[in-house]
PDB file of C-alpha atoms in Angstrom:
ATOM      1  CA  GLY A   1      -1.167   2.458   5.154  1.00 81.00           C
ATOM      2  CA  ASP A   2      -0.532  -0.385   2.787  1.00 86.00           C
ATOM      3  CA  SER A   3       3.078  -1.453   2.449  1.00 91.00           C
ATOM      4  CA  VAL A   4       5.447  -4.175   1.281  1.00 94.00           C
ATOM      5  CA  THR A   5       8.612  -5.235   3.077  1.00 95.00           C
ATOM      6  CA  GLN A   6      11.355  -7.244   1.384  1.00 94.00           C
ATOM      7  CA  MET A   7      14.523  -8.723   2.717  1.00 87.00           C
ATOM      8  CA  GLU A   8      17.497  -6.495   2.126  1.00 84.00           C
ATOM      9  CA  GLY A   9      20.094  -7.437  -0.391  1.00 85.00           C
ATOM     10  CA  PRO A  10      22.307  -8.041  -2.019  1.00 94.00           C
ATOM     11  CA  VAL A  11      21.819 -11.775  -2.043  1.00 96.00           C
ATOM     12  CA  THR A  12      24.853 -13.547  -3.441  1.00 97.00           C
ATOM     13  CA  LEU A  13      24.573 -17.191  -4.460  1.00 97.00           C
ATOM     14  CA  SER A  14      26.485 -19.748  -6.424  1.00 97.00           C
ATOM     15  CA  GLU A  15      24.915 -21.233  -9.517  1.00 97.00           C
ATOM     16  CA  GLU A  16      22.432 -24.052  -8.755  1.00 96.00           C
ATOM     17  CA  ALA A  17      21.857 -22.834  -5.189  1.00 97.00           C
ATOM     18  CA  PHE A  18      18.370 -22.529  -3.699  1.00 97.00           C
ATOM     19  CA  LEU A  19      16.915 -19.039  -3.582  1.00 97.00           C
ATOM     20  CA  THR A  20      14.449 -17.501  -1.168  1.00 97.00           C
ATOM     21  CA  ILE A  21      13.620 -13.810  -1.121  1.00 97.00           C
ATOM     22  CA  ASN A  22      11.219 -12.927   1.670  1.00 97.00           C
ATOM     23  CA  CYS A  23       8.303 -10.562   1.164  1.00 97.00           C
ATOM     24  CA  THR A  24       5.602  -9.583   3.627  1.00 97.00           C
ATOM     25  CA  TYR A  25       2.812  -7.111   3.176  1.00 96.00           C
ATOM     26  CA  THR A  26       0.385  -4.966   5.113  1.00 94.00           C
ATOM     27  CA  ALA A  27      -2.893  -4.186   3.410  1.00 90.00           C
ATOM     28  CA  THR A  28      -6.589  -3.880   3.991  1.00 83.00           C
ATOM     29  CA  GLY A  29      -8.842  -6.096   1.982  1.00 80.00           C
ATOM     30  CA  TYR A  30      -7.548  -8.667  -0.479  1.00 82.00           C
ATOM     31  CA  PRO A  31      -4.801  -7.275  -2.655  1.00 89.00           C
ATOM     32  CA  SER A  32      -3.200  -9.061  -5.576  1.00 91.00           C
ATOM     33  CA  LEU A  33       0.490  -9.795  -5.142  1.00 94.00           C
ATOM     34  CA  PHE A  34       3.289  -9.651  -7.692  1.00 95.00           C
ATOM     35  CA  TRP A  35       6.952 -10.224  -8.219  1.00 97.00           C
ATOM     36  CA  TYR A  36       8.637  -8.009 -10.795  1.00 95.00           C
ATOM     37  CA  VAL A  37      12.213  -8.410 -11.999  1.00 95.00           C
ATOM     38  CA  GLN A  38      14.550  -5.788 -13.378  1.00 89.00           C
ATOM     39  CA  TYR A  39      17.512  -6.976 -15.417  1.00 89.00           C
ATOM     40  CA  PRO A  40      20.402  -4.543 -15.872  1.00 83.00           C
ATOM     41  CA  GLY A  41      19.469  -1.677 -18.157  1.00 75.00           C
ATOM     42  CA  GLU A  42      15.885  -2.831 -18.596  1.00 78.00           C
ATOM     43  CA  GLY A  43      12.452  -1.986 -17.216  1.00 79.00           C
ATOM     44  CA  LEU A  44      10.410  -3.841 -14.641  1.00 87.00           C
ATOM     45  CA  GLN A  45       9.042  -7.124 -15.990  1.00 90.00           C
ATOM     46  CA  LEU A  46       6.294  -9.140 -14.395  1.00 92.00           C
ATOM     47  CA  LEU A  47       7.736 -12.413 -13.131  1.00 96.00           C
ATOM     48  CA  LEU A  48       4.667 -13.940 -11.491  1.00 96.00           C
ATOM     49  CA  LYS A  49       1.495 -13.038  -9.666  1.00 94.00           C
ATOM     50  CA  ALA A  50      -1.217 -14.384  -7.380  1.00 94.00           C
ATOM     51  CA  THR A  51      -4.637 -12.871  -6.969  1.00 89.00           C
ATOM     52  CA  LYS A  52      -6.062 -14.671  -3.943  1.00 88.00           C
ATOM     53  CA  ALA A  53      -5.053 -16.542  -0.829  1.00 91.00           C
ATOM     54  CA  ASP A  54      -3.282 -19.886  -1.378  1.00 94.00           C
ATOM     55  CA  ASP A  55      -2.724 -19.153  -5.072  1.00 94.00           C
ATOM     56  CA  LYS A  56       0.733 -20.087  -6.294  1.00 97.00           C
ATOM     57  CA  GLY A  57       2.295 -18.014  -9.033  1.00 96.00           C
ATOM     58  CA  SER A  58       5.074 -19.580 -11.070  1.00 97.00           C
ATOM     59  CA  ASN A  59       7.253 -18.682 -14.032  1.00 97.00           C
ATOM     60  CA  LYS A  60      10.754 -19.565 -15.281  1.00 95.00           C
ATOM     61  CA  GLY A  61      11.293 -21.907 -12.308  1.00 97.00           C
ATOM     62  CA  PHE A  62      10.356 -19.236  -9.773  1.00 98.00           C
ATOM     63  CA  GLU A  63       7.413 -19.753  -7.413  1.00 98.00           C
ATOM     64  CA  ALA A  64       5.593 -17.770  -4.744  1.00 98.00           C
ATOM     65  CA  THR A  65       2.512 -18.658  -2.696  1.00 98.00           C
ATOM     66  CA  TYR A  66       0.040 -16.075  -1.419  1.00 96.00           C
ATOM     67  CA  ARG A  67      -0.154 -16.763   2.341  1.00 95.00           C
ATOM     68  CA  LYS A  68      -2.848 -14.663   3.925  1.00 92.00           C
ATOM     69  CA  GLU A  69      -2.311 -16.079   7.406  1.00 93.00           C
ATOM     70  CA  THR A  70       1.302 -14.879   7.442  1.00 95.00           C
ATOM     71  CA  THR A  71       0.752 -11.980   4.987  1.00 95.00           C
ATOM     72  CA  SER A  72       3.661 -13.254   2.929  1.00 97.00           C
ATOM     73  CA  PHE A  73       4.578 -13.893  -0.694  1.00 98.00           C
ATOM     74  CA  HIS A  74       8.106 -15.304  -0.582  1.00 98.00           C
ATOM     75  CA  LEU A  75       9.903 -15.906  -3.868  1.00 98.00           C
ATOM     76  CA  GLU A  76      11.706 -19.223  -4.324  1.00 98.00           C
ATOM     77  CA  LYS A  77      13.700 -20.979  -6.992  1.00 98.00           C
ATOM     78  CA  GLY A  78      15.248 -24.393  -6.618  1.00 97.00           C
ATOM     79  CA  SER A  79      18.351 -23.840  -8.724  1.00 96.00           C
ATOM     80  CA  VAL A  80      19.452 -20.365  -9.748  1.00 97.00           C
ATOM     81  CA  GLN A  81      21.444 -19.507 -12.855  1.00 97.00           C
ATOM     82  CA  VAL A  82      23.839 -16.674 -13.593  1.00 96.00           C
ATOM     83  CA  SER A  83      21.174 -15.244 -15.891  1.00 95.00           C
ATOM     84  CA  ASP A  84      18.869 -14.779 -12.870  1.00 97.00           C
ATOM     85  CA  SER A  85      21.093 -11.981 -11.588  1.00 96.00           C
ATOM     86  CA  ALA A  86      18.768  -8.987 -11.331  1.00 95.00           C
ATOM     87  CA  VAL A  87      16.790  -6.882  -8.893  1.00 93.00           C
ATOM     88  CA  TYR A  88      13.545  -8.453  -7.678  1.00 96.00           C
ATOM     89  CA  PHE A  89      10.599  -6.357  -6.505  1.00 95.00           C
ATOM     90  CA  CYS A  90       7.622  -7.593  -4.531  1.00 96.00           C
ATOM     91  CA  ALA A  91       4.459  -5.541  -5.012  1.00 95.00           C
ATOM     92  CA  LEU A  92       0.795  -5.446  -4.165  1.00 93.00           C
ATOM     93  CA  LYS A  93      -1.991  -4.018  -6.257  1.00 89.00           C
ATOM     94  CA  LYS A  94      -4.620  -1.804  -4.777  1.00 74.00           C
ATOM     95  CA  VAL A  95      -7.747  -1.157  -6.728  1.00 66.00           C
ATOM     96  CA  SER A  96      -9.135   2.273  -5.967  1.00 61.00           C
ATOM     97  CA  GLY A  97     -12.232   3.466  -7.737  1.00 56.00           C
ATOM     98  CA  GLY A  98     -11.629   0.988 -10.520  1.00 54.00           C
ATOM     99  CA  TYR A  99      -8.029   2.063 -11.100  1.00 64.00           C
ATOM    100  CA  ASN A 100      -4.954   0.145 -10.132  1.00 79.00           C
ATOM    101  CA  LYS A 101      -1.746   1.235  -8.512  1.00 87.00           C
ATOM    102  CA  LEU A 102       1.154  -0.888  -7.434  1.00 92.00           C
ATOM    103  CA  ILE A 103       2.830  -0.571  -4.056  1.00 92.00           C
ATOM    104  CA  PHE A 104       6.386  -1.875  -4.194  1.00 93.00           C
ATOM    105  CA  GLY A 105       8.946  -3.164  -1.793  1.00 93.00           C
ATOM    106  CA  ALA A 106      12.465  -1.759  -1.850  1.00 90.00           C
ATOM    107  CA  GLY A 107      13.798  -4.445  -4.169  1.00 92.00           C
ATOM    108  CA  THR A 108      16.352  -7.178  -3.546  1.00 95.00           C
ATOM    109  CA  ARG A 109      19.438  -7.454  -5.706  1.00 95.00           C
ATOM    110  CA  LEU A 110      20.445 -11.019  -6.562  1.00 97.00           C
ATOM    111  CA  ALA A 111      23.926 -11.834  -7.808  1.00 97.00           C
ATOM    112  CA  VAL A 112      24.588 -15.387  -8.986  1.00 97.00           C
ATOM    113  CA  HIS A 113      28.180 -16.488  -9.525  1.00 96.00           C
ATOM    114  CA  PRO A 114      29.319 -19.414 -11.690  1.00 94.00           C
TER     115      PRO A 114
ATOM    116  CA  GLU B   1       6.550  -8.225 -28.756  1.00 74.00           C
ATOM    117  CA  PRO B   2       5.472  -4.611 -28.213  1.00 78.00           C
ATOM    118  CA  GLU B   3       7.366  -2.662 -25.575  1.00 88.00           C
ATOM    119  CA  VAL B   4       6.970   0.510 -23.592  1.00 92.00           C
ATOM    120  CA  THR B   5       9.716   2.970 -24.491  1.00 93.00           C
ATOM    121  CA  GLN B   6      10.971   5.973 -22.567  1.00 95.00           C
ATOM    122  CA  THR B   7      13.158   8.889 -23.533  1.00 96.00           C
ATOM    123  CA  PRO B   8      15.643  10.083 -22.622  1.00 96.00           C
ATOM    124  CA  SER B   9      17.336   7.239 -20.807  1.00 94.00           C
ATOM    125  CA  HIS B  10      19.348   9.720 -18.751  1.00 96.00           C
ATOM    126  CA  GLN B  11      18.873  13.428 -18.119  1.00 97.00           C
ATOM    127  CA  VAL B  12      20.969  15.850 -16.118  1.00 97.00           C
ATOM    128  CA  THR B  13      19.460  19.231 -15.307  1.00 97.00           C
ATOM    129  CA  GLN B  14      20.031  22.222 -13.080  1.00 97.00           C
ATOM    130  CA  MET B  15      17.802  22.880 -10.088  1.00 97.00           C
ATOM    131  CA  GLY B  16      14.866  25.069 -11.059  1.00 97.00           C
ATOM    132  CA  GLN B  17      14.800  23.950 -14.676  1.00 97.00           C
ATOM    133  CA  GLU B  18      11.834  22.285 -16.343  1.00 97.00           C
ATOM    134  CA  VAL B  19      12.127  18.711 -17.576  1.00 98.00           C
ATOM    135  CA  ILE B  20       9.803  16.612 -19.687  1.00 97.00           C
ATOM    136  CA  LEU B  21      10.061  12.848 -19.534  1.00 97.00           C
ATOM    137  CA  ARG B  22       8.508  10.991 -22.428  1.00 96.00           C
ATOM    138  CA  CYS B  23       6.912   7.582 -22.687  1.00 96.00           C
ATOM    139  CA  VAL B  24       5.417   5.730 -25.630  1.00 95.00           C
ATOM    140  CA  PRO B  25       3.027   3.119 -24.230  1.00 93.00           C
ATOM    141  CA  ILE B  26       1.940  -0.041 -25.993  1.00 92.00           C
ATOM    142  CA  SER B  27      -0.685   0.910 -28.568  1.00 88.00           C
ATOM    143  CA  ASN B  28      -3.715  -0.870 -27.088  1.00 87.00           C
ATOM    144  CA  HIS B  29      -3.110   0.368 -23.553  1.00 90.00           C
ATOM    145  CA  LEU B  30      -5.654   2.729 -22.032  1.00 89.00           C
ATOM    146  CA  TYR B  31      -4.441   3.182 -18.453  1.00 90.00           C
ATOM    147  CA  PHE B  32      -1.120   4.844 -17.758  1.00 93.00           C
ATOM    148  CA  TYR B  33       1.048   5.372 -14.720  1.00 95.00           C
ATOM    149  CA  TRP B  34       4.201   7.088 -13.587  1.00 97.00           C
ATOM    150  CA  TYR B  35       6.324   5.724 -10.768  1.00 97.00           C
ATOM    151  CA  ARG B  36       9.670   6.840  -9.448  1.00 95.00           C
ATOM    152  CA  GLN B  37      12.503   5.272  -7.515  1.00 90.00           C
ATOM    153  CA  ILE B  38      14.935   7.401  -5.586  1.00 90.00           C
ATOM    154  CA  LEU B  39      18.288   5.644  -5.417  1.00 85.00           C
ATOM    155  CA  GLY B  40      18.234   2.946  -2.767  1.00 78.00           C
ATOM    156  CA  GLN B  41      14.568   3.476  -1.956  1.00 81.00           C
ATOM    157  CA  LYS B  42      11.247   1.943  -2.931  1.00 84.00           C
ATOM    158  CA  VAL B  43       9.500   2.331  -6.255  1.00 90.00           C
ATOM    159  CA  GLU B  44       6.736   4.855  -5.501  1.00 93.00           C
ATOM    160  CA  PHE B  45       3.459   5.515  -7.296  1.00 93.00           C
ATOM    161  CA  LEU B  46       3.115   9.043  -8.630  1.00 96.00           C
ATOM    162  CA  VAL B  47       0.018   9.238 -10.794  1.00 96.00           C
ATOM    163  CA  SER B  48      -2.466   7.252 -12.849  1.00 93.00           C
ATOM    164  CA  PHE B  49      -4.096   8.546 -16.023  1.00 93.00           C
ATOM    165  CA  TYR B  50      -7.095   7.411 -18.015  1.00 90.00           C
ATOM    166  CA  ASN B  51      -9.248   8.992 -20.698  1.00 88.00           C
ATOM    167  CA  ASN B  52      -7.073  12.102 -20.695  1.00 90.00           C
ATOM    168  CA  GLU B  53      -7.577  12.716 -17.013  1.00 91.00           C
ATOM    169  CA  ILE B  54      -5.663  12.034 -13.831  1.00 93.00           C
ATOM    170  CA  SER B  55      -7.502   9.295 -11.976  1.00 89.00           C
ATOM    171  CA  GLU B  56      -5.334   9.210  -8.870  1.00 90.00           C
ATOM    172  CA  LYS B  57      -2.205  10.940  -7.640  1.00 92.00           C
ATOM    173  CA  SER B  58       0.065  10.522  -4.668  1.00 93.00           C
ATOM    174  CA  GLU B  59       1.206  13.134  -2.177  1.00 92.00           C
ATOM    175  CA  ILE B  60       4.473  13.353  -4.108  1.00 93.00           C
ATOM    176  CA  PHE B  61       2.624  14.576  -7.209  1.00 95.00           C
ATOM    177  CA  ASP B  62       2.334  18.223  -6.235  1.00 93.00           C
ATOM    178  CA  ASP B  63       1.729  21.303  -8.369  1.00 94.00           C
ATOM    179  CA  GLN B  64       5.212  21.046  -9.851  1.00 96.00           C
ATOM    180  CA  PHE B  65       4.216  17.872 -11.662  1.00 97.00           C
ATOM    181  CA  SER B  66       1.873  17.444 -14.603  1.00 97.00           C
ATOM    182  CA  VAL B  67       1.045  14.724 -17.082  1.00 96.00           C
ATOM    183  CA  GLU B  68      -0.521  14.735 -20.485  1.00 94.00           C
ATOM    184  CA  ARG B  69      -1.041  12.637 -23.556  1.00 91.00           C
ATOM    185  CA  PRO B  70      -0.763  15.350 -26.191  1.00 82.00           C
ATOM    186  CA  ASP B  71      -1.005  13.335 -29.377  1.00 82.00           C
ATOM    187  CA  GLY B  72      -2.599  10.028 -28.486  1.00 77.00           C
ATOM    188  CA  SER B  73       0.709   8.217 -28.414  1.00 83.00           C
ATOM    189  CA  ASN B  74       3.222   9.959 -26.159  1.00 91.00           C
ATOM    190  CA  PHE B  75       2.546  10.131 -22.431  1.00 95.00           C
ATOM    191  CA  THR B  76       4.615  12.789 -20.722  1.00 96.00           C
ATOM    192  CA  LEU B  77       5.578  13.751 -17.207  1.00 97.00           C
ATOM    193  CA  LYS B  78       6.616  17.368 -16.731  1.00 97.00           C
ATOM    194  CA  ILE B  79       8.399  18.739 -13.708  1.00 97.00           C
ATOM    195  CA  ARG B  80       8.145  22.535 -13.854  1.00 96.00           C
ATOM    196  CA  SER B  81      10.906  23.551 -11.487  1.00 95.00           C
ATOM    197  CA  THR B  82      13.126  20.680 -10.511  1.00 97.00           C
ATOM    198  CA  LYS B  83      14.489  20.230  -7.007  1.00 96.00           C
ATOM    199  CA  LEU B  84      17.474  18.225  -5.882  1.00 97.00           C
ATOM    200  CA  GLU B  85      15.136  15.669  -4.328  1.00 95.00           C
ATOM    201  CA  ASP B  86      13.517  14.984  -7.718  1.00 97.00           C
ATOM    202  CA  SER B  87      16.644  13.047  -8.682  1.00 97.00           C
ATOM    203  CA  ALA B  88      15.378   9.515  -9.266  1.00 96.00           C
ATOM    204  CA  MET B  89      14.581   6.851 -11.838  1.00 94.00           C
ATOM    205  CA  TYR B  90      11.165   7.509 -13.374  1.00 97.00           C
ATOM    206  CA  PHE B  91       9.161   4.602 -14.791  1.00 96.00           C
ATOM    207  CA  CYS B  92       6.176   4.748 -17.093  1.00 96.00           C
ATOM    208  CA  ALA B  93       3.686   1.863 -17.119  1.00 94.00           C
ATOM    209  CA  GLY B  94       0.418   0.953 -18.783  1.00 92.00           C
ATOM    210  CA  HIS B  95      -2.164  -1.742 -19.334  1.00 89.00           C
ATOM    211  CA  PRO B  96      -5.207  -2.325 -21.521  1.00 86.00           C
ATOM    212  CA  GLY B  97      -7.615  -2.127 -18.623  1.00 75.00           C
ATOM    213  CA  LEU B  98      -9.865  -4.886 -19.828  1.00 65.00           C
ATOM    214  CA  ALA B  99     -10.896  -7.523 -17.344  1.00 64.00           C
ATOM    215  CA  GLY B 100      -8.017  -9.913 -16.852  1.00 64.00           C
ATOM    216  CA  GLN B 101      -5.596  -7.564 -18.636  1.00 67.00           C
ATOM    217  CA  GLU B 102      -4.547  -5.424 -15.733  1.00 74.00           C
ATOM    218  CA  THR B 103      -0.908  -6.416 -15.525  1.00 83.00           C
ATOM    219  CA  GLN B 104       1.144  -3.255 -15.806  1.00 89.00           C
ATOM    220  CA  TYR B 105       3.881  -3.187 -18.447  1.00 90.00           C
ATOM    221  CA  PHE B 106       6.824  -0.973 -17.581  1.00 92.00           C
ATOM    222  CA  GLY B 107       9.297   1.011 -19.604  1.00 92.00           C
ATOM    223  CA  PRO B 108      13.062   0.904 -18.972  1.00 90.00           C
ATOM    224  CA  GLY B 109      13.000   4.165 -17.024  1.00 93.00           C
ATOM    225  CA  THR B 110      14.566   7.611 -17.259  1.00 96.00           C
ATOM    226  CA  ARG B 111      17.300   8.412 -14.781  1.00 95.00           C
ATOM    227  CA  LEU B 112      16.983  12.079 -13.781  1.00 97.00           C
ATOM    228  CA  LEU B 113      19.788  13.855 -11.980  1.00 97.00           C
ATOM    229  CA  VAL B 114      19.157  17.345 -10.643  1.00 97.00           C
ATOM    230  CA  LEU B 115      22.269  19.349  -9.772  1.00 97.00           C
TER     231      LEU B 115
END
């Protein structure tokens, strides 16, 4: 079945370091891909998305490119801040009969230290 | 900016008891979802709901689970007889459903602990 695999955390970085969180997926057809972020005590927020191959989603300095050939959607940021500390979830969207459901990875906790 | 809200934020219950988790979606949303995350595991789809009907449900969503939108605003998930393995964070989500407006907006979650 369809699935998403993320690198395990926690990822611990110093402020201004480069971030990569790996995400690969298995799916039939052409799913849309997402990164959601969960800050402490809050719900899941959409960080960025890409709906077709070679699309690049970007937001708040984060980027991810939909790579169909490697079935990947790795999240990157050039210079992380303490405020980026959160749990990051990669997800794909399956459309079934006109309705959507998200299939999530396990989440990767990021801790950024000053 | 409108938000999805969920109550309670935390609930502790005894095995076999009924629990009702409540969600207030954003007012113009038409499609609704419940997901759960067992501690340390993936966020899993439970059920989707549209036009007062379940549109899809996962294998997890057995006869012990039900959903309803009783008053046009609240969207509830009921677990009739809780089991230890129902302990998880439960997330509600929704979206307007119009073309190009299919991004799901999530609530902060309810942490359920079954003892």
